[in-house]
Amino acid sequence: MDIEPYQPGSPAMVLGIENIGPTVARNVRVSCDPPIVSNWGDDLTATLQQIMSQPISSLPPRRRLVYLVDDHDRWRTDLPTAYTFTVECDGPEGAVEAPEYMIDFGFWGDSLIGERPTKRLEEELDSISTVLSKLTDSYKLAAAPMIREERQRQADAFRERRNRVSRPPSRDLPSGSPDA
């Protein structure tokens, strides 16, 4: 059992239930004291509490179930940040000792949870992108007459080539022939 950031830089916190043993865990039952609560509202809280109330029929080795719990706004509330989880299950030899996990994520409030490691770099690149966009717009405005002239020159050259190809070749006829 763990409550952790969903992935590096993610503001989402998730509840993870994982079978770290070498065999299938059966009839997995998880309880939580106090009952788990989400800052995202009653619907998510009800979903989390329903997950805790229903046994997991089987959980293979290294299988991990992940459930959304909250986000970094949790620290702006008075909701608990410490929970004691008890996990009961059956293994190949019967009931497994029920370990208790005390998870206290209160200290995360001062950490970089929800902060992307590259956030400052992204902000600088956004700033550079804005400046380049303005520079490009200024260039287009200043160079518009030259661009129109160049496009016209290219169109005229294309028409000239097309006209040369579509004209039948001139025949040199003898000077006394009736077509001359």
Coordinates of N, CA and C in Angstrom, one line a residue:
M1 N 0.8 -1.2 0.0 CA 0.0 0.0 0.0 C 0.9 1.2 0.0
D2 N 0.5 2.2 -0.8 CA 1.2 3.5 -0.7 C 0.3 4.6 -1.3
I3 N 0.5 5.8 -0.9 CA -0.1 7.0 -1.5 C 1.1 7.7 -2.0
E4 N 1.1 8.1 -3.3 CA 2.3 8.6 -3.9 C 1.9 9.5 -5.1
P5 N 2.8 10.3 -5.6 CA 2.5 11.1 -6.8 C 2.3 10.1 -7.9
Y6 N 1.4 10.4 -8.8 CA 1.1 9.5 -9.9 C 2.3 9.2 -10.8
Q7 N 3.1 10.3 -11.1 CA 4.3 10.1 -11.8 C 5.1 11.4 -11.5
P8 N 6.4 11.4 -11.8 CA 7.2 12.6 -11.5 C 6.6 13.8 -12.1
G9 N 6.5 14.9 -11.3 CA 5.9 16.1 -11.8 C 4.4 16.2 -11.9
S10 N 3.7 15.1 -11.6 CA 2.3 15.1 -11.6 C 1.7 15.6 -10.3
P11 N 0.7 16.5 -10.4 CA 0.1 17.0 -9.1 C -0.9 15.9 -8.5
A12 N -1.2 14.9 -9.3 CA -2.2 13.9 -8.8 C -1.5 12.9 -7.8
M13 N -2.2 12.6 -6.8 CA -1.8 11.6 -5.8 C -2.6 10.4 -6.0
V14 N -2.0 9.2 -5.9 CA -2.7 8.0 -6.1 C -2.5 7.0 -5.0
L15 N -3.5 6.1 -4.8 CA -3.4 5.0 -3.9 C -3.0 3.8 -4.7
G16 N -1.9 3.2 -4.3 CA -1.4 2.0 -5.0 C -1.5 0.8 -4.1
I17 N -2.1 -0.3 -4.7 CA -2.1 -1.5 -4.0 C -1.4 -2.5 -4.9
E18 N -0.3 -3.1 -4.4 CA 0.6 -4.0 -5.2 C 0.9 -5.3 -4.4
N19 N 0.9 -6.3 -5.2 CA 1.3 -7.6 -4.7 C 2.8 -7.7 -4.9
I20 N 3.6 -7.6 -3.8 CA 5.1 -7.7 -4.0 C 5.6 -9.1 -3.7
G21 N 4.7 -10.0 -3.4 CA 5.0 -11.4 -3.1 C 5.2 -12.2 -4.4
P22 N 5.7 -13.4 -4.2 CA 6.0 -14.3 -5.4 C 4.8 -15.1 -5.8
T23 N 3.7 -15.1 -5.1 CA 2.5 -15.9 -5.4 C 1.3 -15.0 -5.5
V24 N 0.2 -15.6 -6.1 CA -1.1 -14.8 -6.2 C -1.6 -14.6 -4.8
A25 N -2.0 -13.4 -4.6 CA -2.8 -13.0 -3.3 C -4.3 -13.1 -3.6
R26 N -5.0 -13.8 -2.8 CA -6.4 -14.0 -3.0 C -7.2 -13.4 -1.9
N27 N -8.4 -13.0 -2.2 CA -9.3 -12.4 -1.2 C -8.6 -11.3 -0.5
V28 N -8.1 -10.3 -1.2 CA -7.4 -9.2 -0.6 C -8.4 -8.2 -0.1
R29 N -8.2 -7.8 1.2 CA -9.1 -6.9 1.8 C -8.2 -5.8 2.4
V30 N -8.6 -4.5 2.1 CA -7.9 -3.4 2.6 C -8.8 -2.5 3.5
S31 N -8.3 -2.2 4.6 CA -9.1 -1.2 5.5 C -8.2 0.0 5.8
C32 N -8.8 1.1 6.1 CA -8.1 2.3 6.3 C -8.7 3.1 7.5
D33 N -7.8 3.5 8.3 CA -8.2 4.3 9.5 C -7.4 5.6 9.6
P34 N -8.0 6.7 9.6 CA -9.5 7.0 9.4 C -9.9 6.7 8.0
P35 N -11.2 6.6 7.7 CA -11.6 6.3 6.4 C -11.1 7.4 5.4
I36 N -10.6 6.9 4.3 CA -9.9 7.8 3.3 C -10.9 8.8 2.7
V37 N -10.4 10.1 2.6 CA -11.3 11.2 2.1 C -10.5 11.9 1.0
S38 N -11.2 12.4 0.0 CA -10.5 13.1 -1.1 C -11.0 14.6 -1.1
N39 N -10.1 15.5 -1.4 CA -10.4 16.9 -1.5 C -11.2 17.1 -2.7
W40 N -11.3 16.2 -3.7 CA -12.0 16.4 -4.9 C -13.5 16.1 -4.8
G41 N -14.0 15.9 -3.6 CA -15.4 15.8 -3.3 C -15.9 14.4 -2.9
D42 N -17.2 14.5 -2.7 CA -17.9 13.3 -2.1 C -17.9 12.1 -3.1
D43 N -18.0 12.4 -4.4 CA -18.0 11.3 -5.4 C -16.7 10.4 -5.3
L44 N -15.6 11.1 -5.4 CA -14.3 10.4 -5.3 C -14.1 9.8 -4.0
T45 N -14.5 10.5 -2.9 CA -14.4 9.9 -1.6 C -15.2 8.6 -1.5
A46 N -16.4 8.6 -2.0 CA -17.3 7.4 -2.0 C -16.7 6.3 -2.8
T47 N -16.1 6.6 -4.0 CA -15.4 5.6 -4.8 C -14.3 5.0 -4.0
L48 N -13.5 5.8 -3.4 CA -12.3 5.2 -2.7 C -12.8 4.4 -1.5
Q49 N -13.8 4.8 -0.8 CA -14.3 4.0 0.3 C -15.0 2.7 -0.2
Q50 N -15.6 2.7 -1.3 CA -16.1 1.5 -1.9 C -15.0 0.5 -2.3
I51 N -13.9 1.1 -2.8 CA -12.8 0.2 -3.2 C -12.3 -0.5 -1.9
M52 N -12.2 0.3 -0.8 CA -11.7 -0.3 0.4 C -12.7 -1.4 1.0
S53 N -14.0 -1.3 0.7 CA -15.0 -2.2 1.3 C -15.1 -3.5 0.5
Q54 N -14.6 -3.5 -0.7 CA -14.8 -4.7 -1.5 C -13.5 -5.5 -1.6
P55 N -13.5 -6.8 -1.4 CA -12.3 -7.6 -1.5 C -11.9 -7.7 -3.0
I56 N -10.6 -7.8 -3.2 CA -10.1 -8.1 -4.5 C -9.9 -9.6 -4.6
S57 N -10.6 -10.2 -5.5 CA -10.6 -11.7 -5.6 C -9.2 -12.3 -5.8
S58 N -8.4 -11.7 -6.6 CA -7.0 -12.2 -6.8 C -6.1 -11.1 -7.3
L59 N -4.9 -11.1 -6.9 CA -3.9 -10.1 -7.3 C -2.6 -10.8 -7.6
P60 N -2.2 -11.0 -8.9 CA -1.0 -11.7 -9.2 C 0.2 -11.0 -8.7
P61 N 1.3 -11.7 -8.7 CA 2.6 -11.1 -8.3 C 3.0 -9.9 -9.2
R62 N 3.4 -8.9 -8.6 CA 3.9 -7.6 -9.3 C 2.7 -6.9 -9.9
R63 N 1.5 -7.3 -9.7 CA 0.3 -6.6 -10.2 C 0.1 -5.4 -9.3
R64 N -0.2 -4.2 -9.9 CA -0.4 -3.0 -9.2 C -1.7 -2.4 -9.6
L65 N -2.5 -2.1 -8.6 CA -3.8 -1.3 -8.9 C -3.6 0.1 -8.4
V66 N -4.0 1.1 -9.2 CA -3.8 2.5 -8.9 C -5.1 3.2 -8.9
Y67 N -5.4 4.0 -7.9 CA -6.6 4.8 -7.8 C -6.3 6.2 -7.4
L68 N -7.0 7.1 -8.1 CA -6.8 8.5 -7.9 C -7.3 8.9 -6.5
V69 N -6.5 9.7 -5.7 CA -6.9 10.1 -4.4 C -7.1 11.6 -4.3
D70 N -6.2 12.4 -4.8 CA -6.2 13.8 -4.6 C -5.2 14.5 -5.5
D71 N -5.0 15.8 -5.2 CA -3.9 16.5 -5.8 C -3.2 17.4 -4.8
H72 N -2.3 18.3 -5.3 CA -1.5 19.1 -4.4 C -2.4 20.2 -3.6
D73 N -3.6 20.4 -4.0 CA -4.5 21.3 -3.3 C -4.9 20.8 -1.9
R74 N -4.6 19.5 -1.7 CA -4.9 18.9 -0.4 C -4.3 19.6 0.8
W75 N -3.2 20.2 0.6 CA -2.5 20.9 1.7 C -3.1 22.3 2.0
R76 N -4.1 22.7 1.3 CA -4.8 23.9 1.6 C -6.1 23.6 2.3
T77 N -6.2 22.3 2.7 CA -7.4 21.9 3.5 C -7.0 21.4 4.9
D78 N -8.0 21.0 5.6 CA -7.8 20.4 6.9 C -7.9 18.9 6.9
L79 N -8.0 18.3 5.7 CA -8.1 16.9 5.6 C -6.9 16.2 6.2
P80 N -7.1 14.9 6.7 CA -6.0 14.2 7.2 C -5.0 13.8 6.1
T81 N -3.7 13.8 6.5 CA -2.7 13.3 5.6 C -2.0 12.1 6.1
A82 N -2.5 11.5 7.1 CA -1.9 10.3 7.7 C -3.0 9.2 7.8
Y83 N -2.7 8.1 7.2 CA -3.7 7.0 7.3 C -3.0 5.7 7.6
T84 N -3.7 4.8 8.3 CA -3.1 3.5 8.6 C -3.9 2.5 7.8
F85 N -3.2 1.8 6.9 CA -3.9 0.7 6.1 C -3.5 -0.6 6.6
T86 N -4.5 -1.5 6.6 CA -4.3 -2.9 7.0 C -4.7 -3.7 5.8
V87 N -3.8 -4.7 5.4 CA -4.1 -5.5 4.3 C -4.2 -6.9 4.7
E88 N -5.3 -7.6 4.5 CA -5.5 -9.0 4.8 C -5.7 -9.7 3.4
C89 N -5.1 -10.9 3.4 CA -5.3 -11.7 2.1 C -4.9 -13.2 2.4
D90 N -5.2 -14.0 1.4 CA -4.9 -15.4 1.5 C -3.9 -15.7 0.5
G91 N -2.9 -16.5 0.9 CA -1.8 -17.0 0.0 C -2.0 -18.5 -0.2
P92 N -1.0 -19.1 -0.8 CA -1.2 -20.6 -1.1 C -1.3 -21.4 0.1
E93 N -0.8 -20.9 1.3 CA -0.9 -21.7 2.5 C -2.0 -21.2 3.4
G94 N -2.9 -20.3 2.9 CA -4.0 -19.8 3.8 C -3.8 -18.4 4.1
A95 N -4.3 -17.9 5.2 CA -4.3 -16.5 5.6 C -2.8 -16.0 5.8
V96 N -2.6 -14.9 5.3 CA -1.2 -14.2 5.4 C -1.3 -13.2 6.5
E97 N -0.2 -13.1 7.2 CA -0.1 -12.1 8.3 C -0.6 -10.7 7.8
A98 N -1.4 -10.0 8.5 CA -2.0 -8.8 8.1 C -1.1 -7.6 8.5
P99 N -0.3 -7.1 7.6 CA 0.5 -6.0 7.9 C -0.3 -4.7 8.0
E100 N 0.2 -3.8 8.8 CA -0.3 -2.4 8.8 C 0.7 -1.5 8.3
Y101 N 0.2 -0.5 7.5 CA 1.1 0.5 6.8 C 0.6 1.8 7.3
M102 N 1.5 2.6 8.0 CA 1.2 3.9 8.3 C 1.7 4.8 7.2
I103 N 0.8 5.5 6.5 CA 1.3 6.4 5.4 C 0.9 7.8 5.8
D104 N 2.0 8.6 5.9 CA 1.8 10.0 6.3 C 2.5 10.9 5.2
F105 N 1.6 11.5 4.4 CA 2.2 12.3 3.3 C 2.1 13.8 3.5
G106 N 1.9 14.2 4.8 CA 1.8 15.6 5.2 C 3.0 16.4 4.9
F107 N 4.2 15.8 4.9 CA 5.4 16.5 4.6 C 5.6 16.9 3.1
W108 N 4.7 16.3 2.3 CA 4.8 16.6 0.8 C 4.4 18.0 0.5
G109 N 3.6 18.6 1.4 CA 3.1 20.0 1.1 C 4.3 21.0 0.8
D110 N 5.4 20.7 1.4 CA 6.6 21.6 1.2 C 7.5 21.1 0.1
S111 N 7.2 20.0 -0.5 CA 8.0 19.4 -1.6 C 7.6 19.9 -2.9
L112 N 8.2 19.4 -3.9 CA 7.9 19.8 -5.3 C 6.8 19.0 -6.0
I113 N 6.0 18.3 -5.2 CA 4.9 17.5 -5.8 C 4.1 18.4 -6.7
G114 N 3.8 18.0 -7.9 CA 3.1 18.8 -8.8 C 3.9 19.8 -9.6
E115 N 5.2 19.9 -9.3 CA 6.1 20.7 -10.0 C 6.9 19.9 -11.0
R116 N 6.7 20.2 -12.3 CA 7.5 19.5 -13.3 C 9.0 19.9 -13.1
P117 N 9.9 18.9 -13.2 CA 11.3 19.2 -13.1 C 11.8 20.2 -14.1
T118 N 11.1 20.3 -15.2 CA 11.5 21.1 -16.3 C 10.6 22.4 -16.4
K119 N 9.9 22.7 -15.4 CA 8.9 23.8 -15.4 C 9.6 25.1 -15.8
R120 N 10.7 25.5 -15.2 CA 11.4 26.8 -15.5 C 11.9 26.8 -17.0
L121 N 12.4 25.7 -17.4 CA 12.8 25.6 -18.8 C 11.7 25.8 -19.8
E122 N 10.5 25.1 -19.5 CA 9.3 25.3 -20.3 C 8.9 26.8 -20.3
E123 N 8.9 27.4 -19.2 CA 8.5 28.9 -19.1 C 9.5 29.7 -20.0
E124 N 10.8 29.4 -19.9 CA 11.7 30.2 -20.8 C 11.5 29.9 -22.2
L125 N 11.2 28.6 -22.6 CA 11.0 28.3 -24.0 C 9.7 29.0 -24.5
D126 N 8.7 29.1 -23.6 CA 7.4 29.8 -24.0 C 7.7 31.3 -24.3
S127 N 8.6 31.8 -23.4 CA 9.0 33.2 -23.6 C 9.7 33.5 -24.9
I128 N 10.6 32.6 -25.2 CA 11.4 32.6 -26.5 C 10.4 32.5 -27.7
S129 N 9.5 31.6 -27.5 CA 8.5 31.3 -28.6 C 7.7 32.6 -28.9
T130 N 7.3 33.3 -27.8 CA 6.5 34.5 -28.0 C 7.3 35.6 -28.7
V131 N 8.6 35.7 -28.3 CA 9.4 36.7 -28.9 C 9.7 36.4 -30.4
L132 N 9.9 35.1 -30.7 CA 10.1 34.7 -32.1 C 8.9 34.9 -32.9
S133 N 7.7 34.7 -32.4 CA 6.5 34.9 -33.1 C 6.3 36.4 -33.4
K134 N 6.6 37.2 -32.5 CA 6.5 38.7 -32.7 C 7.5 39.1 -33.8
L135 N 8.7 38.5 -33.7 CA 9.8 38.9 -34.7 C 9.4 38.4 -36.1
T136 N 8.8 37.2 -36.2 CA 8.3 36.7 -37.5 C 7.2 37.6 -38.1
D137 N 6.3 38.0 -37.2 CA 5.2 38.9 -37.7 C 5.8 40.2 -38.2
S138 N 6.8 40.8 -37.5 CA 7.4 42.0 -37.9 C 8.1 41.9 -39.2
Y139 N 8.8 40.8 -39.4 CA 9.5 40.5 -40.6 C 8.6 40.4 -41.8
K140 N 7.5 39.6 -41.6 CA 6.5 39.5 -42.6 C 5.9 40.9 -43.1
L141 N 5.6 41.7 -42.1 CA 5.1 43.0 -42.4 C 6.1 43.9 -43.1
A142 N 7.3 43.9 -42.7 CA 8.4 44.7 -43.3 C 8.7 44.1 -44.7
A143 N 8.7 42.8 -44.9 CA 9.2 42.2 -46.1 C 8.0 42.0 -47.1
A144 N 6.8 42.3 -46.8 CA 5.6 42.0 -47.6 C 5.8 42.5 -49.1
P145 N 6.2 43.8 -49.3 CA 6.4 44.2 -50.7 C 7.4 43.3 -51.5
M146 N 8.5 43.0 -50.8 CA 9.5 42.2 -51.5 C 9.0 40.8 -51.8
I147 N 8.3 40.3 -50.8 CA 7.7 38.9 -51.0 C 6.7 38.9 -52.1
R148 N 5.9 40.0 -52.2 CA 4.9 40.0 -53.3 C 5.7 40.1 -54.7
E149 N 6.7 40.9 -54.7 CA 7.5 41.1 -56.0 C 8.1 39.8 -56.4
E150 N 8.7 39.0 -55.4 CA 9.3 37.8 -55.7 C 8.3 36.7 -56.2
R151 N 7.1 36.7 -55.6 CA 6.1 35.8 -56.0 C 5.6 36.1 -57.4
Q152 N 5.5 37.4 -57.7 CA 5.1 37.8 -59.0 C 6.1 37.4 -60.1
R153 N 7.4 37.6 -59.7 CA 8.5 37.2 -60.6 C 8.5 35.7 -60.9
Q154 N 8.2 34.9 -59.9 CA 8.2 33.5 -60.0 C 6.9 33.1 -60.9
A155 N 5.8 33.8 -60.7 CA 4.6 33.4 -61.5 C 4.8 33.8 -62.9
D156 N 5.5 35.0 -63.2 CA 5.7 35.4 -64.6 C 6.7 34.4 -65.2
A157 N 7.7 33.9 -64.5 CA 8.7 33.0 -65.1 C 8.0 31.7 -65.4
F158 N 7.1 31.2 -64.5 CA 6.3 30.0 -64.7 C 5.5 30.1 -66.0
R159 N 4.7 31.3 -66.1 CA 3.9 31.5 -67.3 C 4.7 31.5 -68.6
E160 N 5.9 32.1 -68.5 CA 6.7 32.2 -69.7 C 7.2 30.8 -70.1
R161 N 7.6 29.9 -69.1 CA 8.0 28.6 -69.4 C 6.8 27.8 -70.0
R162 N 5.7 27.9 -69.4 CA 4.5 27.2 -69.9 C 4.1 27.6 -71.3
N163 N 4.2 28.9 -71.6 CA 3.9 29.4 -73.0 C 4.9 28.8 -74.0
R164 N 6.1 28.7 -73.6 CA 7.1 28.2 -74.5 C 6.9 26.7 -74.8
V165 N 6.5 26.0 -73.9 CA 6.2 24.6 -74.0 C 4.9 24.3 -74.9
S166 N 3.9 25.2 -74.7 CA 2.6 25.0 -75.4 C 2.6 25.5 -76.8
R167 N 3.5 26.3 -77.2 CA 3.6 26.8 -78.6 C 4.1 25.7 -79.5
P168 N 3.5 25.5 -80.7 CA 4.1 24.6 -81.6 C 5.4 25.1 -82.1
P169 N 6.3 24.2 -82.4 CA 7.6 24.7 -82.9 C 7.4 25.3 -84.3
S170 N 8.1 26.4 -84.6 CA 8.0 27.0 -86.0 C 8.8 26.1 -87.0
R171 N 8.1 26.0 -88.2 CA 8.8 25.2 -89.2 C 9.4 26.2 -90.2
D172 N 10.6 25.9 -90.6 CA 11.2 26.7 -91.7 C 10.8 26.1 -93.0
L173 N 10.0 26.9 -93.8 CA 9.5 26.5 -95.1 C 10.4 27.1 -96.1
P174 N 10.5 26.4 -97.3 CA 11.2 27.0 -98.4 C 10.5 28.3 -98.8
S175 N 11.3 29.2 -99.3 CA 10.8 30.5 -99.6 C 9.8 30.5 -100.8
G176 N 9.7 29.6 -101.6 CA 8.8 29.5 -102.7 C 7.6 28.7 -102.5
S177 N 7.4 28.1 -101.3 CA 6.3 27.3 -101.1 C 5.0 28.1 -100.8
P178 N 3.9 27.5 -101.1 CA 2.6 28.3 -101.0 C 2.3 28.7 -99.5
D179 N 2.8 28.0 -98.5 CA 2.5 28.3 -97.1 C 3.4 29.5 -96.7
A180 N 4.4 29.8 -97.4 CA 5.4 30.8 -97.0 C 4.8 32.2 -97.2

